[in-house]
């Protein structure tokens, strides 16, 4: 189990029944990076990965 699994499990337990839009998620990611600029690169990588999930070239 990775350390991040605990955070993911908490997210799922607390908000797993909610529906969100990608616009909402993008805004939350922007807010997170504003508050924690040291995480800009990992957030950028996650956002890019999510954006390209359906790309057959990846």
Coordinates of N, CA and C in Angstrom, one line a residue:
X1 N 0.9 -1.2 0.0 CA 0.0 0.0 0.0 C 0.9 1.2 0.0
X2 N 0.6 2.2 -0.9 CA 1.3 3.4 -0.9 C 0.7 4.4 0.1
X3 N 1.5 5.3 0.5 CA 1.0 6.3 1.5 C -0.2 7.1 0.9
X4 N -0.2 7.3 -0.4 CA -1.3 8.1 -1.0 C -2.6 7.3 -1.0
X5 N -2.5 6.0 -0.8 CA -3.7 5.2 -0.8 C -4.6 5.6 0.4
X6 N -4.0 6.0 1.5 CA -4.8 6.5 2.6 C -5.7 7.7 2.3
X7 N -5.1 8.6 1.6 CA -5.8 9.8 1.2 C -6.9 9.5 0.1
X8 N -6.5 8.6 -0.8 CA -7.5 8.2 -1.8 C -8.7 7.5 -1.1
X9 N -8.4 6.6 -0.2 CA -9.4 5.9 0.6 C -10.3 6.9 1.4
X10 N -9.7 7.9 2.0 CA -10.5 8.9 2.7 C -11.4 9.7 1.8
X11 N -10.9 10.1 0.6 CA -11.7 10.8 -0.4 C -12.9 9.9 -0.8
X12 N -12.6 8.7 -1.1 CA -13.7 7.8 -1.5 C -14.7 7.6 -0.4
X13 N -14.3 7.4 0.9 CA -15.2 7.2 2.0 C -16.0 8.5 2.3
X14 N -15.4 9.6 2.2 CA -16.1 10.9 2.5 C -16.9 11.4 1.4
X15 N -16.5 11.3 0.2 CA -17.1 11.9 -1.0 C -17.5 11.0 -2.1
X16 N -17.4 9.7 -1.9 CA -17.6 8.7 -2.9 C -18.9 8.7 -3.5
X17 N -19.9 9.2 -2.8 CA -21.3 9.2 -3.4 C -21.6 10.5 -4.1
X18 N -20.7 11.4 -4.1 CA -21.0 12.7 -4.8 C -20.7 12.6 -6.2
X19 N -21.3 13.5 -7.0 CA -21.0 13.6 -8.4 C -20.4 15.0 -8.6
X20 N -19.3 15.0 -9.4 CA -18.6 16.3 -9.6 C -18.4 16.4 -11.1
X21 N -18.2 17.6 -11.6 CA -17.8 17.9 -13.0 C -16.3 18.0 -13.1
X22 N -15.8 17.9 -14.3 CA -14.4 18.1 -14.5 C -14.0 19.6 -14.3
X23 N -15.0 20.5 -14.6 CA -14.8 21.9 -14.3 C -14.5 22.1 -12.8
X24 N -15.3 21.5 -12.0 CA -15.2 21.6 -10.6 C -13.8 21.1 -10.1
X25 N -13.4 19.9 -10.7 CA -12.2 19.3 -10.3 C -11.0 20.2 -10.7
X26 N -11.1 20.7 -11.9 CA -10.0 21.6 -12.4 C -9.9 22.9 -11.5
X27 N -11.0 23.4 -11.0 CA -10.9 24.6 -10.1 C -10.3 24.2 -8.8
X28 N -10.6 23.0 -8.3 CA -10.0 22.5 -7.0 C -8.5 22.3 -7.2
X29 N -8.1 21.8 -8.3 CA -6.7 21.6 -8.6 C -6.0 22.9 -8.6
X30 N -6.6 23.9 -9.3 CA -6.0 25.3 -9.3 C -5.8 25.9 -7.9
X31 N -6.9 25.7 -7.1 CA -6.9 26.2 -5.8 C -5.8 25.5 -5.0
X32 N -5.7 24.2 -5.1 CA -4.6 23.5 -4.4 C -3.2 24.0 -4.8
X33 N -3.0 24.2 -6.0 CA -1.7 24.6 -6.5 C -1.4 26.1 -6.0
X34 N -2.5 26.9 -5.9 CA -2.3 28.2 -5.4 C -1.9 28.2 -3.9
X35 N -2.4 27.2 -3.2 CA -2.1 27.1 -1.7 C -0.8 26.4 -1.5
X36 N -0.5 25.4 -2.4 CA 0.7 24.6 -2.2 C 1.5 24.6 -3.6
X37 N 2.2 25.7 -3.9 CA 2.8 25.7 -5.2 C 3.9 24.7 -5.4
X38 N 4.4 24.1 -4.3 CA 5.5 23.1 -4.5 C 4.9 21.8 -5.1
X39 N 3.6 21.7 -5.2 CA 3.0 20.5 -5.8 C 2.5 20.8 -7.3
X40 N 3.0 21.9 -7.9 CA 2.6 22.3 -9.2 C 2.9 21.2 -10.2
X41 N 4.1 20.6 -10.2 CA 4.5 19.6 -11.2 C 3.7 18.3 -11.0
X42 N 3.5 17.8 -9.8 CA 2.7 16.6 -9.7 C 1.2 16.8 -10.1
X43 N 0.7 17.9 -9.8 CA -0.7 18.2 -10.2 C -0.8 18.4 -11.7
X44 N 0.2 19.0 -12.3 CA 0.2 19.1 -13.8 C 0.3 17.7 -14.4
X45 N 1.1 16.9 -13.9 CA 1.2 15.5 -14.4 C -0.1 14.7 -14.3
X46 N -0.7 14.9 -13.1 CA -2.0 14.2 -12.9 C -3.0 14.7 -13.9
X47 N -3.1 16.0 -14.0 CA -4.1 16.6 -14.9 C -3.9 16.2 -16.4
X48 N -2.6 16.2 -16.8 CA -2.3 15.8 -18.2 C -2.6 14.3 -18.4
X49 N -2.3 13.5 -17.4 CA -2.6 12.1 -17.5 C -4.1 11.8 -17.6
X50 N -4.9 12.5 -16.8 CA -6.3 12.4 -16.8 C -6.9 12.9 -18.2
X51 N -6.4 14.0 -18.7 CA -6.8 14.5 -19.9 C -6.6 13.6 -21.1
X52 N -5.5 12.8 -21.0 CA -5.1 11.9 -22.1 C -5.4 10.5 -22.0
X53 N -6.3 10.1 -21.0 CA -6.6 8.7 -20.8 C -7.1 8.0 -22.0
X54 N -7.8 8.6 -22.9 CA -8.4 7.9 -24.0 C -7.5 8.0 -25.3
X55 N -6.3 8.7 -25.2 CA -5.4 8.7 -26.3 C -4.8 7.3 -26.5
X56 N -4.9 6.9 -27.7 CA -4.4 5.6 -28.1 C -2.9 5.5 -28.2
X57 N -2.3 6.7 -28.4 CA -0.8 6.8 -28.5 C -0.1 6.6 -27.2
X58 N -0.8 6.8 -26.1 CA -0.1 6.8 -24.8 C 0.0 5.4 -24.3

